[in-house]
Tab-separated table of C-alpha atoms and ligand atoms in Angstrom:
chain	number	residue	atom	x	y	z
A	5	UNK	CA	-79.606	14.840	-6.641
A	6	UNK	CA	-81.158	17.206	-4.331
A	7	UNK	CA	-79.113	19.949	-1.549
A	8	UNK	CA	-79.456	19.021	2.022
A	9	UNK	CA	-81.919	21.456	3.202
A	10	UNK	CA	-82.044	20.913	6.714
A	11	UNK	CA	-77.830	21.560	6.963
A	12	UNK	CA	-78.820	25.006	4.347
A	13	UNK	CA	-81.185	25.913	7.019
A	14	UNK	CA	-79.326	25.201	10.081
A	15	UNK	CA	-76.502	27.422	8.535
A	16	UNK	CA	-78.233	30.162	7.988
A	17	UNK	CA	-79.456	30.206	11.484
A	18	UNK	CA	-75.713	29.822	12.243
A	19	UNK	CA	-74.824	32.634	10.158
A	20	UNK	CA	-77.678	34.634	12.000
A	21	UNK	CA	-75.991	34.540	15.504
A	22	UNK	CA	-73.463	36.953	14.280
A	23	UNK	CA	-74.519	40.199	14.830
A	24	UNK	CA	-77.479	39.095	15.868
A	25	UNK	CA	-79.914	41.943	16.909
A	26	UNK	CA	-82.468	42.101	20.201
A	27	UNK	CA	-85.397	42.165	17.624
A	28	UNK	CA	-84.371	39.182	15.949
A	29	UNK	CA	-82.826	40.379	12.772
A	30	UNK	CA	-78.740	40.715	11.772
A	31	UNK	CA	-76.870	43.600	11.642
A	32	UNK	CA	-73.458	42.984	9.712
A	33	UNK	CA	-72.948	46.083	7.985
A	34	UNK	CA	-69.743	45.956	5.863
A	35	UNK	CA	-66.194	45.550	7.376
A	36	UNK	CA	-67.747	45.832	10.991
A	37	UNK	CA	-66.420	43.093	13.491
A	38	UNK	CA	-69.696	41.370	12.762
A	39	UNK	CA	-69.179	41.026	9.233
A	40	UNK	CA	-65.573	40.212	9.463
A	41	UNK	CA	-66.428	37.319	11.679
A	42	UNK	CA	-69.292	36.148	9.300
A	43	UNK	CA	-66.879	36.271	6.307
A	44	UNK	CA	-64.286	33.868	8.478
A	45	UNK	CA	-67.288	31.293	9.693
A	46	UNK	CA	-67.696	31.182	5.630
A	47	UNK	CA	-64.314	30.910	5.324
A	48	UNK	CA	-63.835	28.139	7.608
A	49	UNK	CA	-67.020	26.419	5.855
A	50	UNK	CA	-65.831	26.847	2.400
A	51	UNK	CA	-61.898	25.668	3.462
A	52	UNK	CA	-63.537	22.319	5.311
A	53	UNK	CA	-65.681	21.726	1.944
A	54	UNK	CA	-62.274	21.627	0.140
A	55	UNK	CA	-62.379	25.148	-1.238
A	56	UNK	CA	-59.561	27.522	-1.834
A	57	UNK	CA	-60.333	30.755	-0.508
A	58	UNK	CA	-58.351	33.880	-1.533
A	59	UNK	CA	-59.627	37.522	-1.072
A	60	UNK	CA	-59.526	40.369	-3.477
A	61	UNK	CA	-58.341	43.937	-3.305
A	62	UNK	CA	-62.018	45.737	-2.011
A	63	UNK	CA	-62.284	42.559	0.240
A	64	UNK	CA	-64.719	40.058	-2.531
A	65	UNK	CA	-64.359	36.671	-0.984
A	66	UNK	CA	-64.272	33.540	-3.504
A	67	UNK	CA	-64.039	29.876	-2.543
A	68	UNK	CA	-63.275	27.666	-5.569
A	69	UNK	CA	-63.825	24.446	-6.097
A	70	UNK	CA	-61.522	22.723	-8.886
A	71	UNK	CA	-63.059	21.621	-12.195
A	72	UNK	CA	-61.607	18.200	-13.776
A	73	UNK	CA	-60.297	20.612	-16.345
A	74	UNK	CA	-59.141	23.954	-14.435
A	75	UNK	CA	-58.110	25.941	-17.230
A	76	UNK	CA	-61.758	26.221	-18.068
A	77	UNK	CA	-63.917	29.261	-17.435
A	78	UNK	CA	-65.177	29.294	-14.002
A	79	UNK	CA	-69.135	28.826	-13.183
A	80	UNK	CA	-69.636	31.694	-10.272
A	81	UNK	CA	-72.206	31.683	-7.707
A	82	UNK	CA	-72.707	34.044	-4.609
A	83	UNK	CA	-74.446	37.359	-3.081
A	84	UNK	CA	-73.425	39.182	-0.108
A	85	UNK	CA	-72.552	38.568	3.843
A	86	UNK	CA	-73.160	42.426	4.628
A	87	UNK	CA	-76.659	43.822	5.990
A	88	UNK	CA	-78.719	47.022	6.601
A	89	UNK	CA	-78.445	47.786	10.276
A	90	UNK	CA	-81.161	46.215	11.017
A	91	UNK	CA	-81.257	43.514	8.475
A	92	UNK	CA	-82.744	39.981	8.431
A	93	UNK	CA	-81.428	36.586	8.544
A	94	UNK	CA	-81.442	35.949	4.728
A	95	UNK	CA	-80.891	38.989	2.351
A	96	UNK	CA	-77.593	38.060	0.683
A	97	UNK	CA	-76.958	35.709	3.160
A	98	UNK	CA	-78.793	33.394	1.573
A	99	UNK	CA	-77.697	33.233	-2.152
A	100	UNK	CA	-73.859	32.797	-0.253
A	101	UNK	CA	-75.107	29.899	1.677
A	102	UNK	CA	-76.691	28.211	-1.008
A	103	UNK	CA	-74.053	28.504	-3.192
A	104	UNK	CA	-71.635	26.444	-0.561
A	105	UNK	CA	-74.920	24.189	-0.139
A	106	UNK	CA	-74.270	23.186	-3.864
A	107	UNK	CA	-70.613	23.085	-3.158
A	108	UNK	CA	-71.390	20.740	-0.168
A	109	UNK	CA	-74.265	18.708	-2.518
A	110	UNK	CA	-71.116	17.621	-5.177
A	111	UNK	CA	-69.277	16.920	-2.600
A	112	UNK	CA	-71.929	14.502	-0.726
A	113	UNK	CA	-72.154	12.814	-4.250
A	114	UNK	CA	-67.992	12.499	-5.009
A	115	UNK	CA	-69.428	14.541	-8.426
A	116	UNK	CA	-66.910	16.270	-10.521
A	117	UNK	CA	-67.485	19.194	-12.737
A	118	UNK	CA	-65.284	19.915	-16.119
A	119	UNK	CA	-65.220	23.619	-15.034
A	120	UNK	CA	-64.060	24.996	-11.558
A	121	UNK	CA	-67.110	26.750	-9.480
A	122	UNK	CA	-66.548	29.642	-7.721
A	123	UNK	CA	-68.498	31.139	-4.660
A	124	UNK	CA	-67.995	34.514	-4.067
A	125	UNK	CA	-69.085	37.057	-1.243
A	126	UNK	CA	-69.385	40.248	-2.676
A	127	UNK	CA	-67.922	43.673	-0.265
A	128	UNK	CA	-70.655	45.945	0.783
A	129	UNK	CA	-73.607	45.650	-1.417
A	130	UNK	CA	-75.874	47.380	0.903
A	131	UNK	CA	-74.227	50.715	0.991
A	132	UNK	CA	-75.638	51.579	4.517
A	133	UNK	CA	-72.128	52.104	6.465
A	134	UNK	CA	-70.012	52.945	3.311
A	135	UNK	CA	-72.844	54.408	1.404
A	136	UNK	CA	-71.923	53.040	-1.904
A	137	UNK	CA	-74.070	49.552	-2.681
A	138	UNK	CA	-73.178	47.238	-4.547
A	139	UNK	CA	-69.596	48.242	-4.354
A	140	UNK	CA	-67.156	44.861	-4.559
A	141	UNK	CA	-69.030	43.815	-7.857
A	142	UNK	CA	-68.811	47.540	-9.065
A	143	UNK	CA	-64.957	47.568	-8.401
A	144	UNK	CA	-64.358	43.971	-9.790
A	145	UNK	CA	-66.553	44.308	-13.101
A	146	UNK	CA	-64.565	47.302	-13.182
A	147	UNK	CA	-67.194	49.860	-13.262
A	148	UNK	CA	-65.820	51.738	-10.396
A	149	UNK	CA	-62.301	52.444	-9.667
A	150	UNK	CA	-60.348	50.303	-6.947
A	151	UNK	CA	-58.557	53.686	-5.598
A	152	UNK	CA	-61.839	55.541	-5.204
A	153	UNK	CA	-63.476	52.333	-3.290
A	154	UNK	CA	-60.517	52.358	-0.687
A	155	UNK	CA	-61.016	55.855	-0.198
A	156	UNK	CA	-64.874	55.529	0.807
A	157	UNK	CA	-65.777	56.744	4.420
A	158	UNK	CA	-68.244	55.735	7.544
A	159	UNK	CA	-70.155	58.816	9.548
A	160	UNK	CA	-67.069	58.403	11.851
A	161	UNK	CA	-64.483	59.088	8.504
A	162	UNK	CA	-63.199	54.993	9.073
A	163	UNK	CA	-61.762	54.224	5.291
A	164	UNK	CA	-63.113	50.928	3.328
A	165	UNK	CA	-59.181	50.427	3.077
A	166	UNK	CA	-58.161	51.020	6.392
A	167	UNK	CA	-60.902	48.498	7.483
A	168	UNK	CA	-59.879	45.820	4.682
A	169	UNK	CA	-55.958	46.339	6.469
A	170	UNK	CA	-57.448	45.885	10.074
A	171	UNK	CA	-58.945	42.400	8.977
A	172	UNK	CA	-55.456	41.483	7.389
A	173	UNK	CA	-56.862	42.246	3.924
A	174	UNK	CA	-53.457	42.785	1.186
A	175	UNK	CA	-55.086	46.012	-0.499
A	176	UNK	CA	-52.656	46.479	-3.279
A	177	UNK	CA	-52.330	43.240	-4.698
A	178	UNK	CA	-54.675	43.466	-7.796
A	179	UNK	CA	-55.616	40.349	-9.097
A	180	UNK	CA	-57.130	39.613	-12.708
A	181	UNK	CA	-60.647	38.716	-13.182
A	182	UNK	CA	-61.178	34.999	-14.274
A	183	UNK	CA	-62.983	34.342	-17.998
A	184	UNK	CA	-66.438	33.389	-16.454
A	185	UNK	CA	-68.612	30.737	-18.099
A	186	UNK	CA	-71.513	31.700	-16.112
A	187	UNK	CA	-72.746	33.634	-12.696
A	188	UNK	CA	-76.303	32.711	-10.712
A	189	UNK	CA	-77.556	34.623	-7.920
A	190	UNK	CA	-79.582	33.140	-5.762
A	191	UNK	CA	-81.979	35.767	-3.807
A	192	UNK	CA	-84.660	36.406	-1.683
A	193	UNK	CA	-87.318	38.270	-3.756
A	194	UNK	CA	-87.787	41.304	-1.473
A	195	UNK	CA	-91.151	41.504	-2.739
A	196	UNK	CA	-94.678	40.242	-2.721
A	197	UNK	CA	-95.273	38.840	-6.010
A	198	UNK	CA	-93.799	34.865	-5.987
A	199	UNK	CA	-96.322	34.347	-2.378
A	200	UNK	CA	-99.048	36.211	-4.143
A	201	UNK	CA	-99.206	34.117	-6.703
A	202	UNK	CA	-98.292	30.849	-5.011
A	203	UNK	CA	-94.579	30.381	-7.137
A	204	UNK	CA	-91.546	29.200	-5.717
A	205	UNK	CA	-89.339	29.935	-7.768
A	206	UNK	CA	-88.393	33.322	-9.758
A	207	UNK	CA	-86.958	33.110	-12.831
A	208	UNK	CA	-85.143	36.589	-13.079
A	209	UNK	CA	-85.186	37.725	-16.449
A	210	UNK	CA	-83.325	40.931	-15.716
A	211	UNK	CA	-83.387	44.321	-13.133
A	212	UNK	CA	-85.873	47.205	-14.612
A	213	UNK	CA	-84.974	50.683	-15.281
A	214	UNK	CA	-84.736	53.372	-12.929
A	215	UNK	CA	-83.865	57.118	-12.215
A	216	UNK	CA	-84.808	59.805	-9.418
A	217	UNK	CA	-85.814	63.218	-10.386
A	218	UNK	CA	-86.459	66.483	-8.621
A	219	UNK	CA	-88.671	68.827	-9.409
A	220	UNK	CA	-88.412	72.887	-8.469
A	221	UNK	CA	-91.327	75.287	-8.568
A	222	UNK	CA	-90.728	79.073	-8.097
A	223	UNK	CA	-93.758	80.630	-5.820
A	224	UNK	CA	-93.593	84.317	-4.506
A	225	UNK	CA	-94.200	84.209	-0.733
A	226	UNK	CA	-97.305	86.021	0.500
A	227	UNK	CA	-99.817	85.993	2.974
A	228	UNK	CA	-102.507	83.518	2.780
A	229	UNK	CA	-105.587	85.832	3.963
A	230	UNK	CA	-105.287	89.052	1.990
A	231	UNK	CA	-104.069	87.824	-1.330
A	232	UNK	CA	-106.854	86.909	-3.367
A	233	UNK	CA	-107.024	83.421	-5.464
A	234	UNK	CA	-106.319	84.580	-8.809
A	235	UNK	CA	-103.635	87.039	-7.834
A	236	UNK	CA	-100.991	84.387	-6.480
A	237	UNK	CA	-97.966	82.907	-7.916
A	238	UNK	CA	-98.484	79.392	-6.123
A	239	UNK	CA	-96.661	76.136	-6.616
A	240	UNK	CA	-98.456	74.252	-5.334
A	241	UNK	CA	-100.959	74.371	-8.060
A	242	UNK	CA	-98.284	72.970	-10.070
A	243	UNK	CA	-98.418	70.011	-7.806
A	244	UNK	CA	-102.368	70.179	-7.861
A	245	UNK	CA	-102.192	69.850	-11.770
A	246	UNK	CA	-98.995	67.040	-11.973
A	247	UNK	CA	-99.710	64.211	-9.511
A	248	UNK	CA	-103.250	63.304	-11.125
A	249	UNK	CA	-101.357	63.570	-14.575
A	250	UNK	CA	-98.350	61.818	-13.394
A	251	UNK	CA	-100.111	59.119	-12.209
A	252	UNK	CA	-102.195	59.038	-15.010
A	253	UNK	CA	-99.449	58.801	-17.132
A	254	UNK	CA	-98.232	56.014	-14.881
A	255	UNK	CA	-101.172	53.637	-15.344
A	256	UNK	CA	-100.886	53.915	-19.481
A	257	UNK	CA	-98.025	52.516	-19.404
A	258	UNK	CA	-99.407	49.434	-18.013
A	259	UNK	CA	-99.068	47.174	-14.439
A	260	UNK	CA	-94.895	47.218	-14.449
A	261	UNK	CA	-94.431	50.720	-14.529
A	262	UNK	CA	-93.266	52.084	-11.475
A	263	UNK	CA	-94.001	55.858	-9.727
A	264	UNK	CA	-93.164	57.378	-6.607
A	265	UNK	CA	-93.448	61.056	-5.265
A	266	UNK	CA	-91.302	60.241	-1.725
A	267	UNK	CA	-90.381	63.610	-1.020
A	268	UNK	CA	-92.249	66.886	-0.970
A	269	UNK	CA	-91.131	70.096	0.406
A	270	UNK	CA	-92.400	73.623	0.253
A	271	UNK	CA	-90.697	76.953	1.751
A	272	UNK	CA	-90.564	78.373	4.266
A	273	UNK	CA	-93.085	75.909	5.434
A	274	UNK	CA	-95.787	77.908	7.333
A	275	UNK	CA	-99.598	77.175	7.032
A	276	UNK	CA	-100.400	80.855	6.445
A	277	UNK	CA	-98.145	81.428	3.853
A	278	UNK	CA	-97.993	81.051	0.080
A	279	UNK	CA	-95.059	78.783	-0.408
A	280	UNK	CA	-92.041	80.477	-2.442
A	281	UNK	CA	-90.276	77.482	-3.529
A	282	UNK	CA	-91.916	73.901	-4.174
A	283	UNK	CA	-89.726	70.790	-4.341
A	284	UNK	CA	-90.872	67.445	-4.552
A	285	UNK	CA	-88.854	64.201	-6.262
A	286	UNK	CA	-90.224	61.050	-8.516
A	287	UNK	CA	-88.488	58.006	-9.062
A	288	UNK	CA	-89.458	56.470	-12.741
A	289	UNK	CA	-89.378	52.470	-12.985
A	290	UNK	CA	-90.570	50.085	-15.783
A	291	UNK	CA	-89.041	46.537	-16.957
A	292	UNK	CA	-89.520	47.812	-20.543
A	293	UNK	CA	-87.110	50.221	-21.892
A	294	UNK	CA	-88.855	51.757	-24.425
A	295	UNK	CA	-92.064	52.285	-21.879
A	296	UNK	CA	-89.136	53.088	-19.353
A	297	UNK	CA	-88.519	55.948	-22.024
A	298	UNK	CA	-91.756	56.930	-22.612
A	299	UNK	CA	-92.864	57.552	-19.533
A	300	UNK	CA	-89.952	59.592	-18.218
A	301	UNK	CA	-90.201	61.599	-21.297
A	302	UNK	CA	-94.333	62.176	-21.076
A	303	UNK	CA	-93.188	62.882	-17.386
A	304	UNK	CA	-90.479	65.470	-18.240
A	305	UNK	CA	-93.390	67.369	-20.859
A	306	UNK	CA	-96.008	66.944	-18.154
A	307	UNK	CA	-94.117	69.012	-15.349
A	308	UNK	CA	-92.973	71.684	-18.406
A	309	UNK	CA	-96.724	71.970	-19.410
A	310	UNK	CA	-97.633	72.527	-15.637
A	311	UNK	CA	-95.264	75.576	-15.453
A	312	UNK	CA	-96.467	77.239	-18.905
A	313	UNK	CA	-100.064	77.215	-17.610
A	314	UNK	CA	-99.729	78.489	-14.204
A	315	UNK	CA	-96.768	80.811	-15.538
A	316	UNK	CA	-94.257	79.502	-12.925
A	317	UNK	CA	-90.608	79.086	-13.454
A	318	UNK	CA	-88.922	75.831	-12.282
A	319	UNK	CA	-87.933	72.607	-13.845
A	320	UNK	CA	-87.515	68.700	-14.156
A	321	UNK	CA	-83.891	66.949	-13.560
A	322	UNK	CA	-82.531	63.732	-13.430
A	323	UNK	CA	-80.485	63.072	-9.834
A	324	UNK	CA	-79.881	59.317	-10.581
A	325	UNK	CA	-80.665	56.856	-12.869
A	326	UNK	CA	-79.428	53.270	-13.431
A	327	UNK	CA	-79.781	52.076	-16.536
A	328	UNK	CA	-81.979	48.146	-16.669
A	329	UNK	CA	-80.433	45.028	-17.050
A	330	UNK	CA	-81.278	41.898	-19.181
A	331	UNK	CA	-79.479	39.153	-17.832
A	332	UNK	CA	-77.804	36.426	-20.344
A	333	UNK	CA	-80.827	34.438	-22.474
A	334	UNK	CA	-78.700	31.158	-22.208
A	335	UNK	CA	-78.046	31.625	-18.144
A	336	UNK	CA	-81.706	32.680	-17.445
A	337	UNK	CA	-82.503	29.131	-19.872
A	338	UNK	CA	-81.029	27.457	-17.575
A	339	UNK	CA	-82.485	28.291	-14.573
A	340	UNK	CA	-85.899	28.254	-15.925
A	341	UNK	CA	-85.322	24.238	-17.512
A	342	UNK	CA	-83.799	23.326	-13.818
A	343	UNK	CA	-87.100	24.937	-12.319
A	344	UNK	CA	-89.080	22.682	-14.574
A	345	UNK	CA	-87.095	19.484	-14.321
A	346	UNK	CA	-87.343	19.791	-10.781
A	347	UNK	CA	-91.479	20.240	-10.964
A	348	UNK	CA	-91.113	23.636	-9.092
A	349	UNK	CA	-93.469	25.834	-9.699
A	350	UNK	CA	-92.269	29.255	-11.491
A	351	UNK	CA	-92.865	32.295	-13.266
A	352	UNK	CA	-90.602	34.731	-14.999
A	353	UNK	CA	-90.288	38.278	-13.389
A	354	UNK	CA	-87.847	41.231	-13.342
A	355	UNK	CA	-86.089	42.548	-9.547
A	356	UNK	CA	-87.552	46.078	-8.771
A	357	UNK	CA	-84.007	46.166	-6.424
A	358	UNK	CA	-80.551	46.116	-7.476
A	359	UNK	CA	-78.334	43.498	-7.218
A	360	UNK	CA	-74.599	42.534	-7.580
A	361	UNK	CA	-75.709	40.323	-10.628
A	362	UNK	CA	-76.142	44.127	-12.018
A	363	UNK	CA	-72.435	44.598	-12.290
A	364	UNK	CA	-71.589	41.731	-13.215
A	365	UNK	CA	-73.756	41.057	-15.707
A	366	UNK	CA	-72.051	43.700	-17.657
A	367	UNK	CA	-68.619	41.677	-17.771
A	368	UNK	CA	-69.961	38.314	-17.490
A	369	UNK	CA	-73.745	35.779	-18.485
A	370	UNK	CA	-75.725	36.251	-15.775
A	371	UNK	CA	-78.715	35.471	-13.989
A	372	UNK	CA	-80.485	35.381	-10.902
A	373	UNK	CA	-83.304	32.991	-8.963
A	374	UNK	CA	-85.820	34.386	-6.372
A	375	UNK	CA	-87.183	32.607	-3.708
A	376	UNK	CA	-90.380	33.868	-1.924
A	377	UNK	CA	-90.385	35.865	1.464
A	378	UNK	CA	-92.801	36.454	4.077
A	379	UNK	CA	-94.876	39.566	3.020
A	380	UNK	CA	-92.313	40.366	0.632
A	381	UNK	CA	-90.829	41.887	3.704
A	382	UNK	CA	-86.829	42.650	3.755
A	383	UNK	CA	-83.905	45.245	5.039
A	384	UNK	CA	-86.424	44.580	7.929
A	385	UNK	CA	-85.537	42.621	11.279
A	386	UNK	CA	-88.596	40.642	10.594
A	387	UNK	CA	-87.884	39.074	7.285
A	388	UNK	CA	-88.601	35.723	6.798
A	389	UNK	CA	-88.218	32.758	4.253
A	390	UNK	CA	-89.750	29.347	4.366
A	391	UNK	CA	-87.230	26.510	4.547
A	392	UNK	CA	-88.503	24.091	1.581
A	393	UNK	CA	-88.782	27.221	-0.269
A	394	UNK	CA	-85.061	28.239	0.584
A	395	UNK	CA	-84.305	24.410	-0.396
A	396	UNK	CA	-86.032	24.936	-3.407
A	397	UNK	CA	-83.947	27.580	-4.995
A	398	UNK	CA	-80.651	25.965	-3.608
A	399	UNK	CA	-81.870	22.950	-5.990
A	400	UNK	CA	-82.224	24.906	-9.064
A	401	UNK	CA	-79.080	26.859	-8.312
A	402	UNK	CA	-77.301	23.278	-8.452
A	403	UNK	CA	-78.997	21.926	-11.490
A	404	UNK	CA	-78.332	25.239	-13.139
A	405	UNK	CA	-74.547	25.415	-12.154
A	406	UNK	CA	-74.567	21.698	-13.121
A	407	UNK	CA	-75.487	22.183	-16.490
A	408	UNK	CA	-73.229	24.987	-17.091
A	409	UNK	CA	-69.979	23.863	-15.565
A	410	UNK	CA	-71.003	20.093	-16.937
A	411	UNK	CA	-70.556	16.884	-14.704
A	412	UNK	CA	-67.347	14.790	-15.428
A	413	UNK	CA	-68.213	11.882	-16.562
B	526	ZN	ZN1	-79.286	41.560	-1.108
């Protein structure tokens, strides 16, 4: 049994009309018009494929179809409707529309499953109008409070729950969350690595570990002709001394580890003057938690050995960090035996991005499936995705839902 690619396809090109922008990309940010009119096309498609459709209290959408035995957990499935301003055509959108493609497959073959599926759109991942991603998975694994959610602005102080009431959206009624059997993601990879090497199929093993960390240098302020080399108190000697180190440090702890200095500012910020204050940030990634670790912690003695030499006062601290995921060993199985059964070819990685399948992962087994895209290109007008290789995920999505929520005989 194989999806019907060219009806995946020709819905996601459907889906891409709304809020379709002059460049060619979407823009559906979360609880726009555009978005609410993308979550009722899915709507429509999920009701007309036999699905129930009810929406939660932060606005999650989930379709279910009926197991032969509906007391059973529920097999999930889904990503997210919502884009970056100028988003493409298949970031989230995709792992929703496959997920009704396998929906649609059962249907085309009268198969029955023991347990009910579910296909859910999760409410704002991207974070770019309410700037909080990821935030309907956060609320309904319960890692972020419901109230708090609601109470989320735009730059023009709109609420997330005075949007969810304008689209008719019962805000109080708090529903329980259903015992889960098993959730897949289905994603584009938003990076280079499945085209590079010629796979077609991700096998997401879980999301690496990452923080952001800022970095302050004290200076004293002087003039840059008269004051002689040895006689200044200069940060930016600190800097001189850290990034070779830092990304030194970087390449010992091997080809996954992850280091980037995106932000460097001195004051006040004039050529012929000795900067006073130095700031600059890192963000620290590796797949590995102890090398995750060990490199923040090499990082952290690095920056303190920098100010002892060049007696400078300043520090090292920690802004953000989100903690890696390993996604459930029996869910990632199964996607990695349907890739195989199917003759796909595949390779095991971890997402340098995070994903809804982060929160709910920590409530529920979990697991995700990449797909290439063009470049590795995404939250970019341009992005792109080859249809057989869209196809191709949507198939191992099935057989992997298949063998979790089991077919009736
Ligand atoms: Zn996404």
């Amino acid at each position: 049994m194989r999806i019907n690619a060219d009806r995946l396809w020709s819905r996601l090109m459907e889906m891409a009309r709304i809020g379709a922008t002059p460049g060619g990309g979407c823009n559906r940010q979360a609880l726009s018009d555009a978005d609410m009119a993308g979550r009722e096309l899915l709507r429509q498609w999920a009701e007309a494929a036999g699905c129930k459709v009810r929406v939660d209290a932060i606005g999650n959408l989930f379709a279910r179809r009926a197991g032969s035995d509906d007391s059973l957990a529920v097999v999930m499935t889904g990503s997210h409707l919502d884009t970056q301003p100028t988003g493409g055509k298949f970031d989230g959108v995709y792992g929703v529309l496959a997920g009704l493609e396998v929906i649609e497959s059962l249907n085309d073959h009268a198969l029955k499953t023991r347990h009910p599926m579910e296909l859910c759109v999760w409410c704002n991942e991207e974070g770019s109008r309410f700037s909080m991603a990821m935030m309907g998975s956060a609320v309904w694994s319960g890692r972020f409070p419901l109230e708090l959610a609601h109470a989320l602005t735009d730059r023009a102080g709109i609420s997330v729950q005075s949007e969810l009431e304008r689209a008719g959206i019962a805000t109080q009624t708090s529903s329980a969350r259903p015992a889960v059997k098993a959730c897949f993601e289905a994603h584009i990879e938003q990076g280079p690595i499945l085209e590079q090497k010629a796979r077609t199929i991700g096998v997401v093993t879980g999301v690496q570990h990452m923080s952001r960390h800022e970095i302050r240098v004290e200076g004293q302020e002087a003039h840059a002709g008269p004051t002689p080399m040895d006689m200044r108190r200069d940060p930016i000697r600190v800097l001189a001394d850290l990034l070779p180190a830092l990304y030194a440090a970087t390449a010992q702890h091997g080809p996954a580890a992850r280091f980037t200095v995106g932000f460097i500012e001195t004051l006040p910020g004039s050529p012929n003057t000795i900067p006073g204050l130095l700031r600059f940030t890192v963000d620290i990634r590796h797949p590995d938690a102890e090398q995750y670790a060990s490199l923040k912690a090499q990082a952290y003695a690095l920056v303190r050995e920098a100010l002892e030499r060049h007696n400078l006062k300043g520090g090292m601290s920690c802004f953000w960090e989100a903690p890696g995921v390993t996604f459930d060993s029996a869910c990632v199985a199964a996607v990695r035996n349907a890739a195989s059964q199917l003759g796909f070819p595949a390779m095991e990685m971890v997402s340098g991005a995070g994903h809804d399948s982060c929160n709910i992962s920590a409530v529920a087994p979990t697991a995700m499936i990449f797909v290439p895209c063009a470049g590795g290109l995404s939250h970019n007008e341009a992005e792109s995705a080859a249809p057989a290789d869209l196809a191709a995920g949507a198939d191992v999505l099935l057989q992997a839902m298949l063998a979790m929520a089991l077919p009736d005989p």
